[in-house]
PDB file of C-alpha atoms and ligand atoms in Angstrom:
ATOM      1  CA  MET A 300      10.902   0.462 -13.169  1.00  0.00           C
ATOM      2  CA  LYS A 301       7.281  -0.276 -12.747  1.00  0.00           C
ATOM      3  CA  LEU A 302       6.989  -3.979 -11.843  1.00  0.00           C
ATOM      4  CA  LEU A 303       3.616  -5.635 -11.306  1.00  0.00           C
ATOM      5  CA  ARG A 304       1.999  -8.962 -11.158  1.00  0.00           C
ATOM      6  CA  TYR A 305      -0.912 -10.076 -13.616  1.00  0.00           C
ATOM      7  CA  GLY A 306      -3.266 -13.169 -14.021  1.00  0.00           C
ATOM      8  CA  ALA A 307      -5.805 -15.117 -11.718  1.00  0.00           C
ATOM      9  CA  PRO A 308      -5.460 -14.721  -8.087  1.00  0.00           C
ATOM     10  CA  GLY A 309      -2.571 -17.127  -6.568  1.00  0.00           C
ATOM     11  CA  ALA A 310      -1.545 -17.622 -10.419  1.00  0.00           C
ATOM     12  CA  GLU A 311       0.091 -14.226 -11.096  1.00  0.00           C
ATOM     13  CA  ARG A 312       2.827 -13.734 -13.450  1.00  0.00           C
ATOM     14  CA  PRO A 313       5.689 -11.207 -13.166  1.00  0.00           C
ATOM     15  CA  GLY A 314       5.464  -8.264 -15.662  1.00  0.00           C
ATOM     16  CA  LEU A 315       6.757  -4.789 -16.263  1.00  0.00           C
ATOM     17  CA  LEU A 316       4.821  -1.816 -17.637  1.00  0.00           C
ATOM     18  CA  ASP A 317       7.043  -0.173 -20.495  1.00  0.00           C
ATOM     19  CA  ARG A 318       6.947   3.740 -21.488  1.00  0.00           C
ATOM     20  CA  GLN A 319       3.964   3.380 -23.499  1.00  0.00           C
ATOM     21  CA  GLY A 320       1.754   1.994 -20.661  1.00  0.00           C
ATOM     22  CA  HIS A 321       1.896  -1.562 -22.120  1.00  0.00           C
ATOM     23  CA  ILE A 322       2.431  -4.395 -19.887  1.00  0.00           C
ATOM     24  CA  ARG A 323       5.760  -6.869 -20.782  1.00  0.00           C
ATOM     25  CA  ASP A 324       5.929 -10.448 -19.482  1.00  0.00           C
ATOM     26  CA  LEU A 325       8.801 -11.072 -17.519  1.00  0.00           C
ATOM     27  CA  SER A 326       8.536 -14.558 -16.518  1.00  0.00           C
ATOM     28  CA  ALA A 327      11.577 -15.479 -18.688  1.00  0.00           C
ATOM     29  CA  HIS A 328      13.795 -13.477 -16.371  1.00  0.00           C
ATOM     30  CA  LEU A 329      12.178 -13.883 -12.880  1.00  0.00           C
ATOM     31  CA  ASP A 330       9.547 -16.331 -11.117  1.00  0.00           C
ATOM     32  CA  ASP A 331       7.813 -13.805  -9.299  1.00  0.00           C
ATOM     33  CA  VAL A 332       7.986  -9.949  -8.064  1.00  0.00           C
ATOM     34  CA  ALA A 333       8.728 -11.133  -4.621  1.00  0.00           C
ATOM     35  CA  GLY A 334      11.494 -11.584  -1.963  1.00  0.00           C
ATOM     36  CA  THR A 335      14.981 -11.805  -3.298  1.00  0.00           C
ATOM     37  CA  ALA A 336      13.898 -10.647  -6.831  1.00  0.00           C
ATOM     38  CA  LEU A 337      13.830  -7.156  -5.266  1.00  0.00           C
ATOM     39  CA  LEU A 338      17.309  -7.253  -4.301  1.00  0.00           C
ATOM     40  CA  PRO A 339      19.364  -4.390  -5.742  1.00  0.00           C
ATOM     41  CA  ASP A 340      21.462  -6.710  -8.102  1.00  0.00           C
ATOM     42  CA  ALA A 341      18.287  -8.356  -9.362  1.00  0.00           C
ATOM     43  CA  LEU A 342      16.604  -5.361  -9.823  1.00  0.00           C
ATOM     44  CA  ALA A 343      19.665  -3.840 -11.616  1.00  0.00           C
ATOM     45  CA  ARG A 344      19.643  -6.820 -13.971  1.00  0.00           C
ATOM     46  CA  LEU A 345      16.126  -6.214 -14.960  1.00  0.00           C
ATOM     47  CA  ALA A 346      17.004  -2.464 -15.485  1.00  0.00           C
ATOM     48  CA  THR A 347      19.210  -3.675 -18.343  1.00  0.00           C
ATOM     49  CA  LEU A 348      16.606  -5.378 -20.487  1.00  0.00           C
ATOM     50  CA  ASP A 349      15.458  -4.011 -23.546  1.00  0.00           C
ATOM     51  CA  THR A 350      11.755  -3.971 -22.768  1.00  0.00           C
ATOM     52  CA  ALA A 351      10.799  -3.612 -26.585  1.00  0.00           C
ATOM     53  CA  ASP A 352      12.275  -7.338 -26.547  1.00  0.00           C
ATOM     54  CA  LEU A 353       9.913  -8.496 -23.808  1.00  0.00           C
ATOM     55  CA  PRO A 354       6.615 -10.330 -24.916  1.00  0.00           C
ATOM     56  CA  ALA A 355       3.464  -7.846 -24.771  1.00  0.00           C
ATOM     57  CA  VAL A 356       0.402  -9.324 -22.701  1.00  0.00           C
ATOM     58  CA  GLU A 357      -2.857  -8.925 -24.518  1.00  0.00           C
ATOM     59  CA  GLY A 358      -5.967  -9.099 -23.432  1.00  0.00           C
ATOM     60  CA  GLY A 359      -6.220  -6.581 -20.326  1.00  0.00           C
ATOM     61  CA  PRO A 360      -5.464  -9.241 -17.708  1.00  0.00           C
ATOM     62  CA  ARG A 361      -6.624  -8.756 -14.032  1.00  0.00           C
ATOM     63  CA  ILE A 362      -3.714  -7.092 -12.246  1.00  0.00           C
ATOM     64  CA  GLY A 363      -2.917  -8.517  -9.123  1.00  0.00           C
ATOM     65  CA  PRO A 364      -1.091  -7.424  -5.880  1.00  0.00           C
ATOM     66  CA  CYS A 365       2.182  -5.696  -6.918  1.00  0.00           C
ATOM     67  CA  VAL A 366       4.278  -7.882  -4.639  1.00  0.00           C
ATOM     68  CA  GLY A 367       3.866 -11.384  -3.960  1.00  0.00           C
ATOM     69  CA  HIS A 368       4.413 -13.559  -1.124  1.00  0.00           C
ATOM     70  CA  VAL A 369       4.642 -10.629   1.482  1.00  0.00           C
ATOM     71  CA  GLY A 370       6.246 -11.727   4.459  1.00  0.00           C
ATOM     72  CA  LYS A 371       5.362  -8.787   6.625  1.00  0.00           C
ATOM     73  CA  PHE A 372       2.481  -6.088   6.344  1.00  0.00           C
ATOM     74  CA  ILE A 373       3.572  -3.527   8.802  1.00  0.00           C
ATOM     75  CA  CYS A 374       1.252  -0.143   9.249  1.00  0.00           C
ATOM     76  CA  ILE A 375       1.686   3.162  10.781  1.00  0.00           C
ATOM     77  CA  GLY A 376      -0.871   4.668  12.833  1.00  0.00           C
ATOM     78  CA  LEU A 377      -1.552   8.255  13.355  1.00  0.00           C
ATOM     79  CA  ASN A 378       1.326   9.545  11.009  1.00  0.00           C
ATOM     80  CA  TYR A 379      -0.021  12.488   9.518  1.00  0.00           C
ATOM     81  CA  ALA A 380      -0.786  15.448  12.367  1.00  0.00           C
ATOM     82  CA  ASP A 381      -3.732  16.416  10.504  1.00  0.00           C
ATOM     83  CA  HIS A 382      -5.295  12.886  10.528  1.00  0.00           C
ATOM     84  CA  ALA A 383      -4.345  12.472  14.061  1.00  0.00           C
ATOM     85  CA  ALA A 384      -6.533  15.736  15.033  1.00  0.00           C
ATOM     86  CA  GLU A 385      -9.735  14.401  12.839  1.00  0.00           C
ATOM     87  CA  THR A 386      -9.742  11.249  15.134  1.00  0.00           C
ATOM     88  CA  GLY A 387      -9.270  13.203  18.145  1.00  0.00           C
ATOM     89  CA  ALA A 388      -5.793  11.470  19.009  1.00  0.00           C
ATOM     90  CA  ALA A 389      -2.362  13.019  20.084  1.00  0.00           C
ATOM     91  CA  ILE A 390       0.477  13.306  17.487  1.00  0.00           C
ATOM     92  CA  PRO A 391       2.245  10.544  18.536  1.00  0.00           C
ATOM     93  CA  LYS A 392       5.893  10.743  20.060  1.00  0.00           C
ATOM     94  CA  GLU A 393       7.167   7.498  18.407  1.00  0.00           C
ATOM     95  CA  PRO A 394       5.760   5.656  15.638  1.00  0.00           C
ATOM     96  CA  ILE A 395       2.634   3.568  16.147  1.00  0.00           C
ATOM     97  CA  LEU A 396       2.973   0.101  14.338  1.00  0.00           C
ATOM     98  CA  PHE A 397       0.449  -2.360  14.023  1.00  0.00           C
ATOM     99  CA  MET A 398       0.388  -5.577  11.725  1.00  0.00           C
ATOM    100  CA  LYS A 399      -2.110  -6.128   8.929  1.00  0.00           C
ATOM    101  CA  ALA A 400      -2.553  -9.907   8.057  1.00  0.00           C
ATOM    102  CA  THR A 401      -0.747 -10.596   4.632  1.00  0.00           C
ATOM    103  CA  SER A 402      -4.137 -12.656   3.700  1.00  0.00           C
ATOM    104  CA  ALA A 403      -5.701  -9.300   3.486  1.00  0.00           C
ATOM    105  CA  ILE A 404      -3.708  -8.364   0.263  1.00  0.00           C
ATOM    106  CA  THR A 405      -5.573  -8.205  -2.988  1.00  0.00           C
ATOM    107  CA  GLY A 406      -5.133  -6.283  -6.228  1.00  0.00           C
ATOM    108  CA  PRO A 407      -5.938  -2.915  -6.939  1.00  0.00           C
ATOM    109  CA  TYR A 408      -8.993  -3.417  -9.055  1.00  0.00           C
ATOM    110  CA  ASP A 409     -10.303  -6.377  -6.937  1.00  0.00           C
ATOM    111  CA  PRO A 410     -13.449  -5.834  -5.116  1.00  0.00           C
ATOM    112  CA  LEU A 411     -13.256  -4.647  -1.424  1.00  0.00           C
ATOM    113  CA  ILE A 412     -15.366  -6.850   0.580  1.00  0.00           C
ATOM    114  CA  ILE A 413     -17.372  -5.435   3.500  1.00  0.00           C
ATOM    115  CA  PRO A 414     -16.967  -8.018   6.038  1.00  0.00           C
ATOM    116  CA  ARG A 415     -20.097  -9.986   7.694  1.00  0.00           C
ATOM    117  CA  GLY A 416     -21.144  -7.963  10.688  1.00  0.00           C
ATOM    118  CA  SER A 417     -19.168  -4.708   9.724  1.00  0.00           C
ATOM    119  CA  GLU A 418     -20.819  -1.080  10.137  1.00  0.00           C
ATOM    120  CA  LYS A 419     -17.666   0.841   9.705  1.00  0.00           C
ATOM    121  CA  THR A 420     -15.635  -0.090   7.023  1.00  0.00           C
ATOM    122  CA  ASP A 421     -13.532   3.015   6.230  1.00  0.00           C
ATOM    123  CA  TRP A 422     -10.998   3.932   3.814  1.00  0.00           C
ATOM    124  CA  GLU A 423      -7.319   5.162   3.786  1.00  0.00           C
ATOM    125  CA  VAL A 424      -4.941   6.192   1.113  1.00  0.00           C
ATOM    126  CA  GLU A 425      -1.346   5.419   1.875  1.00  0.00           C
ATOM    127  CA  LEU A 426       2.332   5.324   0.540  1.00  0.00           C
ATOM    128  CA  GLY A 427       3.561   2.172   0.808  1.00  0.00           C
ATOM    129  CA  VAL A 428       7.367   1.284   0.983  1.00  0.00           C
ATOM    130  CA  VAL A 429       8.673  -2.158  -0.145  1.00  0.00           C
ATOM    131  CA  ILE A 430      11.895  -3.333   1.535  1.00  0.00           C
ATOM    132  CA  GLY A 431      14.841  -4.753  -0.918  1.00  0.00           C
ATOM    133  CA  THR A 432      17.445  -5.432   1.200  1.00  0.00           C
ATOM    134  CA  GLU A 433      17.179  -7.123   4.869  1.00  0.00           C
ATOM    135  CA  ALA A 434      17.247  -4.318   7.270  1.00  0.00           C
ATOM    136  CA  ARG A 435      18.250  -4.911  11.009  1.00  0.00           C
ATOM    137  CA  CYS A 436      19.203  -2.238  13.350  1.00  0.00           C
ATOM    138  CA  VAL A 437      19.867   0.375  10.611  1.00  0.00           C
ATOM    139  CA  SER A 438      20.650   3.999  10.955  1.00  0.00           C
ATOM    140  CA  GLU A 439      18.470   6.655   9.349  1.00  0.00           C
ATOM    141  CA  ALA A 440      21.749   7.582   6.947  1.00  0.00           C
ATOM    142  CA  ASP A 441      21.589   4.097   5.792  1.00  0.00           C
ATOM    143  CA  ALA A 442      17.638   3.337   5.798  1.00  0.00           C
ATOM    144  CA  MET A 443      16.810   4.377   2.318  1.00  0.00           C
ATOM    145  CA  ALA A 444      19.822   1.890   0.506  1.00  0.00           C
ATOM    146  CA  HIS A 445      17.082  -1.053   1.866  1.00  0.00           C
ATOM    147  CA  VAL A 446      14.383   0.333   0.099  1.00  0.00           C
ATOM    148  CA  ALA A 447      13.230  -1.211  -3.135  1.00  0.00           C
ATOM    149  CA  GLY A 448      10.295   0.873  -4.287  1.00  0.00           C
ATOM    150  CA  TYR A 449       6.972   2.536  -3.465  1.00  0.00           C
ATOM    151  CA  CYS A 450       3.377   1.288  -3.823  1.00  0.00           C
ATOM    152  CA  LEU A 451      -0.085   2.791  -3.513  1.00  0.00           C
ATOM    153  CA  VAL A 452      -2.001   0.825  -0.439  1.00  0.00           C
ATOM    154  CA  ASN A 453      -5.506   1.509   0.667  1.00  0.00           C
ATOM    155  CA  ASP A 454      -5.470   0.451   4.541  1.00  0.00           C
ATOM    156  CA  VAL A 455      -9.003  -0.613   4.758  1.00  0.00           C
ATOM    157  CA  SER A 456     -10.103  -0.349   8.185  1.00  0.00           C
ATOM    158  CA  GLU A 457     -13.228  -1.653  10.128  1.00  0.00           C
ATOM    159  CA  ARG A 458     -13.407   1.153  12.914  1.00  0.00           C
ATOM    160  CA  ALA A 459     -15.582  -0.480  15.498  1.00  0.00           C
ATOM    161  CA  TRP A 460     -13.151  -3.739  15.306  1.00  0.00           C
ATOM    162  CA  GLN A 461      -9.944  -1.570  15.290  1.00  0.00           C
ATOM    163  CA  ALA A 462     -10.893   0.717  18.358  1.00  0.00           C
ATOM    164  CA  GLU A 463     -14.428  -0.612  20.261  1.00  0.00           C
ATOM    165  CA  ARG A 464     -13.637  -4.414  20.468  1.00  0.00           C
ATOM    166  CA  GLY A 465     -10.265  -4.080  22.846  1.00  0.00           C
ATOM    167  CA  GLY A 466      -6.783  -5.305  22.175  1.00  0.00           C
ATOM    168  CA  GLN A 467      -4.614  -4.304  19.017  1.00  0.00           C
ATOM    169  CA  TRP A 468      -5.891  -2.582  15.747  1.00  0.00           C
ATOM    170  CA  THR A 469      -5.106  -5.729  13.973  1.00  0.00           C
ATOM    171  CA  LYS A 470      -8.781  -7.070  14.154  1.00  0.00           C
ATOM    172  CA  GLY A 471      -9.792  -4.164  12.081  1.00  0.00           C
ATOM    173  CA  LYS A 472      -6.937  -4.150   9.512  1.00  0.00           C
ATOM    174  CA  SER A 473      -7.098  -7.754   8.632  1.00  0.00           C
ATOM    175  CA  ALA A 474     -10.157  -8.961   7.014  1.00  0.00           C
ATOM    176  CA  ASP A 475      -9.741 -10.272   3.013  1.00  0.00           C
ATOM    177  CA  SER A 476      -9.677  -7.315   0.663  1.00  0.00           C
ATOM    178  CA  PHE A 477      -8.612  -4.856   3.262  1.00  0.00           C
ATOM    179  CA  GLY A 478      -5.202  -4.588   1.973  1.00  0.00           C
ATOM    180  CA  PRO A 479      -5.096  -3.590  -2.075  1.00  0.00           C
ATOM    181  CA  ILE A 480      -1.562  -2.781  -3.268  1.00  0.00           C
ATOM    182  CA  GLY A 481      -0.560  -1.559  -6.682  1.00  0.00           C
ATOM    183  CA  PRO A 482      -0.949  -1.089  -9.327  1.00  0.00           C
ATOM    184  CA  TRP A 483       2.721  -1.325  -9.442  1.00  0.00           C
ATOM    185  CA  LEU A 484       5.983  -1.321  -7.534  1.00  0.00           C
ATOM    186  CA  VAL A 485       7.921   1.486  -8.526  1.00  0.00           C
ATOM    187  CA  THR A 486      11.325   1.323  -7.974  1.00  0.00           C
ATOM    188  CA  ALA A 487      12.871   3.694  -5.771  1.00  0.00           C
ATOM    189  CA  ASP A 488      15.128   5.389  -8.488  1.00  0.00           C
ATOM    190  CA  GLU A 489      11.853   6.596 -10.106  1.00  0.00           C
ATOM    191  CA  VAL A 490      10.646   8.276  -6.952  1.00  0.00           C
ATOM    192  CA  ALA A 491      12.750  11.493  -6.579  1.00  0.00           C
ATOM    193  CA  ASP A 492      11.355  12.119  -3.205  1.00  0.00           C
ATOM    194  CA  PRO A 493       8.971  10.139  -1.283  1.00  0.00           C
ATOM    195  CA  GLN A 494       8.331  12.757   1.010  1.00  0.00           C
ATOM    196  CA  ALA A 495       6.813  15.247  -1.856  1.00  0.00           C
ATOM    197  CA  LEU A 496       3.991  13.213  -3.250  1.00  0.00           C
ATOM    198  CA  SER A 497       0.514  14.128  -3.392  1.00  0.00           C
ATOM    199  CA  LEU A 498      -2.078  11.357  -2.598  1.00  0.00           C
ATOM    200  CA  TRP A 499      -6.196  11.460  -2.897  1.00  0.00           C
ATOM    201  CA  LEU A 500      -9.036   9.132  -2.287  1.00  0.00           C
ATOM    202  CA  SER A 501     -12.623   9.427  -3.507  1.00  0.00           C
ATOM    203  CA  VAL A 502     -15.670   7.650  -2.808  1.00  0.00           C
ATOM    204  CA  ASP A 503     -18.423   7.851  -5.505  1.00  0.00           C
ATOM    205  CA  GLY A 504     -16.593  10.732  -7.011  1.00  0.00           C
ATOM    206  CA  VAL A 505     -16.497  12.744  -3.993  1.00  0.00           C
ATOM    207  CA  GLN A 506     -13.086  13.654  -3.114  1.00  0.00           C
ATOM    208  CA  ARG A 507     -12.700  12.618   0.532  1.00  0.00           C
ATOM    209  CA  GLN A 508      -8.811  12.625   1.044  1.00  0.00           C
ATOM    210  CA  HIS A 509      -6.365  14.933  -0.542  1.00  0.00           C
ATOM    211  CA  GLY A 510      -2.858  15.271   1.235  1.00  0.00           C
ATOM    212  CA  SER A 511       1.188  15.254   0.693  1.00  0.00           C
ATOM    213  CA  THR A 512       3.440  12.775   2.074  1.00  0.00           C
ATOM    214  CA  ALA A 513       5.282  16.036   2.910  1.00  0.00           C
ATOM    215  CA  THR A 514       3.268  16.380   6.322  1.00  0.00           C
ATOM    216  CA  MET A 515       3.966  12.781   7.778  1.00  0.00           C
ATOM    217  CA  VAL A 516       5.081  12.911  11.375  1.00  0.00           C
ATOM    218  CA  PHE A 517       7.889  10.479  10.530  1.00  0.00           C
ATOM    219  CA  GLY A 518       9.244  10.144   7.097  1.00  0.00           C
ATOM    220  CA  VAL A 519      10.077   6.872   5.236  1.00  0.00           C
ATOM    221  CA  ARG A 520      13.755   7.096   6.058  1.00  0.00           C
ATOM    222  CA  THR A 521      12.800   7.623   9.909  1.00  0.00           C
ATOM    223  CA  LEU A 522      10.304   4.894   9.645  1.00  0.00           C
ATOM    224  CA  VAL A 523      12.760   2.324   8.349  1.00  0.00           C
ATOM    225  CA  ALA A 524      15.246   2.893  10.637  1.00  0.00           C
ATOM    226  CA  TYR A 525      12.980   2.860  13.428  1.00  0.00           C
ATOM    227  CA  ILE A 526      11.243  -0.517  12.550  1.00  0.00           C
ATOM    228  CA  SER A 527      14.419  -1.989  12.348  1.00  0.00           C
ATOM    229  CA  GLN A 528      15.282  -1.932  15.638  1.00  0.00           C
ATOM    230  CA  PHE A 529      12.605  -3.877  16.702  1.00  0.00           C
ATOM    231  CA  MET A 530      12.352  -6.376  13.952  1.00  0.00           C
ATOM    232  CA  SER A 531      14.243  -7.304  10.912  1.00  0.00           C
ATOM    233  CA  LEU A 532      13.042  -6.394   7.895  1.00  0.00           C
ATOM    234  CA  GLN A 533      13.153  -8.710   4.900  1.00  0.00           C
ATOM    235  CA  PRO A 534      12.698  -8.382   0.830  1.00  0.00           C
ATOM    236  CA  GLY A 535       9.375  -8.146   0.038  1.00  0.00           C
ATOM    237  CA  ASP A 536       7.797  -6.664   3.514  1.00  0.00           C
ATOM    238  CA  ILE A 537       5.955  -3.795   3.246  1.00  0.00           C
ATOM    239  CA  ILE A 538       5.406  -0.597   5.267  1.00  0.00           C
ATOM    240  CA  SER A 539       2.379   1.394   4.794  1.00  0.00           C
ATOM    241  CA  THR A 540       3.333   4.944   6.141  1.00  0.00           C
ATOM    242  CA  GLY A 541      -0.079   6.319   7.248  1.00  0.00           C
ATOM    243  CA  THR A 542      -3.004   8.203   5.894  1.00  0.00           C
ATOM    244  CA  PRO A 543      -3.597  11.718   5.549  1.00  0.00           C
ATOM    245  CA  PRO A 544      -6.844  13.472   6.590  1.00  0.00           C
ATOM    246  CA  GLY A 545     -10.413  12.711   5.082  1.00  0.00           C
ATOM    247  CA  VAL A 546     -11.264   9.397   6.415  1.00  0.00           C
ATOM    248  CA  GLY A 547     -14.889   8.537   7.002  1.00  0.00           C
ATOM    249  CA  LEU A 548     -14.505   8.149  10.794  1.00  0.00           C
ATOM    250  CA  GLY A 549     -13.276  12.154  10.860  1.00  0.00           C
ATOM    251  CA  ILE A 550     -16.332  13.427   8.742  1.00  0.00           C
ATOM    252  CA  LYS A 551     -18.444  15.867  10.578  1.00  0.00           C
ATOM    253  CA  PRO A 552     -21.286  16.109  11.858  1.00  0.00           C
ATOM    254  CA  ARG A 553     -20.914  12.499  11.749  1.00  0.00           C
ATOM    255  CA  PRO A 554     -18.867   9.580  10.445  1.00  0.00           C
ATOM    256  CA  VAL A 555     -19.586   8.002   6.956  1.00  0.00           C
ATOM    257  CA  PHE A 556     -18.476   4.392   6.169  1.00  0.00           C
ATOM    258  CA  LEU A 557     -18.584   2.380   3.123  1.00  0.00           C
ATOM    259  CA  ARG A 558     -21.918   0.684   1.933  1.00  0.00           C
ATOM    260  CA  PRO A 559     -21.976  -2.261  -0.732  1.00  0.00           C
ATOM    261  CA  GLY A 560     -22.097  -0.972  -4.289  1.00  0.00           C
ATOM    262  CA  GLN A 561     -19.720   2.130  -3.992  1.00  0.00           C
ATOM    263  CA  THR A 562     -16.515   2.953  -5.803  1.00  0.00           C
ATOM    264  CA  VAL A 563     -13.492   3.850  -4.128  1.00  0.00           C
ATOM    265  CA  ARG A 564     -10.679   5.459  -5.873  1.00  0.00           C
ATOM    266  CA  LEU A 565      -7.545   6.239  -4.840  1.00  0.00           C
ATOM    267  CA  GLY A 566      -4.083   7.528  -6.277  1.00  0.00           C
ATOM    268  CA  ILE A 567      -0.645   8.789  -5.654  1.00  0.00           C
ATOM    269  CA  ASP A 568       1.685  10.663  -7.756  1.00  0.00           C
ATOM    270  CA  GLY A 569       3.681   8.473 -10.148  1.00  0.00           C
ATOM    271  CA  LEU A 570       2.135   5.388  -8.162  1.00  0.00           C
ATOM    272  CA  GLY A 571      -0.494   5.227 -10.153  1.00  0.00           C
ATOM    273  CA  GLU A 572      -4.489   4.400  -9.283  1.00  0.00           C
ATOM    274  CA  GLN A 573      -6.936   1.927  -7.762  1.00  0.00           C
ATOM    275  CA  THR A 574     -10.469   1.080  -8.059  1.00  0.00           C
ATOM    276  CA  GLN A 575     -12.412  -1.008  -5.937  1.00  0.00           C
ATOM    277  CA  VAL A 576     -16.197  -1.607  -5.830  1.00  0.00           C
ATOM    278  CA  THR A 577     -17.405  -2.584  -2.393  1.00  0.00           C
ATOM    279  CA  ARG A 578     -19.455  -5.537  -1.896  1.00  0.00           C
ATOM    280  CA  ALA A 579     -20.918  -7.443   1.226  1.00  0.00           C
ATOM    281  CA  ALA A 580     -19.470 -10.660   1.961  1.00  0.00           C
ATOM    282  CA  ALA A 581     -21.177 -13.587   0.938  1.00  0.00           C
TER     283      ALA A 581
HETATM  284 ZN1   ZN B  18      -3.344   3.167   7.804  1.00  0.00          ZN
END
């Protein structure tokens, strides 16, 4: 299934994308695409619905973030060997974890706001993992049973705030609109191999990133098990699994960063596409 949320910010309704590409309203069957609605039993119940019986949603509404009320937005740093190289960093021996503020989350087509004072806003296409069942100290063998599905993430980053201002990366990852997710939460049964997905990103039509989740240093199975040793993972938590090469910071001879009025497009096989137009913070 491709689950989604549509409507005005903060008032999104649950929906489903049918096989013809039309949005169907799920409001009669669940409150939101969030939390315990992502447990295996709840998803199995939704899968039994005949989509043709669900009300069609007309009028092309705004698509919101594909998961609501996200408790934790955990990101993995330098998880592609070739991206680590372009930033001049060593390949990590253990996964690098940092948190993105959940207030950064926006819909896939919402504006990307360049924050006040930012000169180094950058892009990162990433595979997002959405947790279904609570995971606490799980083994790699059991890890995948805790995954509800996957979504596209743009891990937008302010490089000066991330790396030049001291402390943790969180400061450079958390501005409002720095976390577009969606358009869909694609349930795990529809993603045959999360380590065989190509992902790409362009800015104003120029392809900047192109990679494959096959070259992750630590795959999804390892990441879920690893993180669960340090904190419990809860239904609706998101793990953004790192970015392939081609970020603005890595462009030679000098880095390129986003300016107002640019168009960022990104996508992952089977998980849909996002488009954001950048603008300066008011
Ligand atoms: Zn990232």
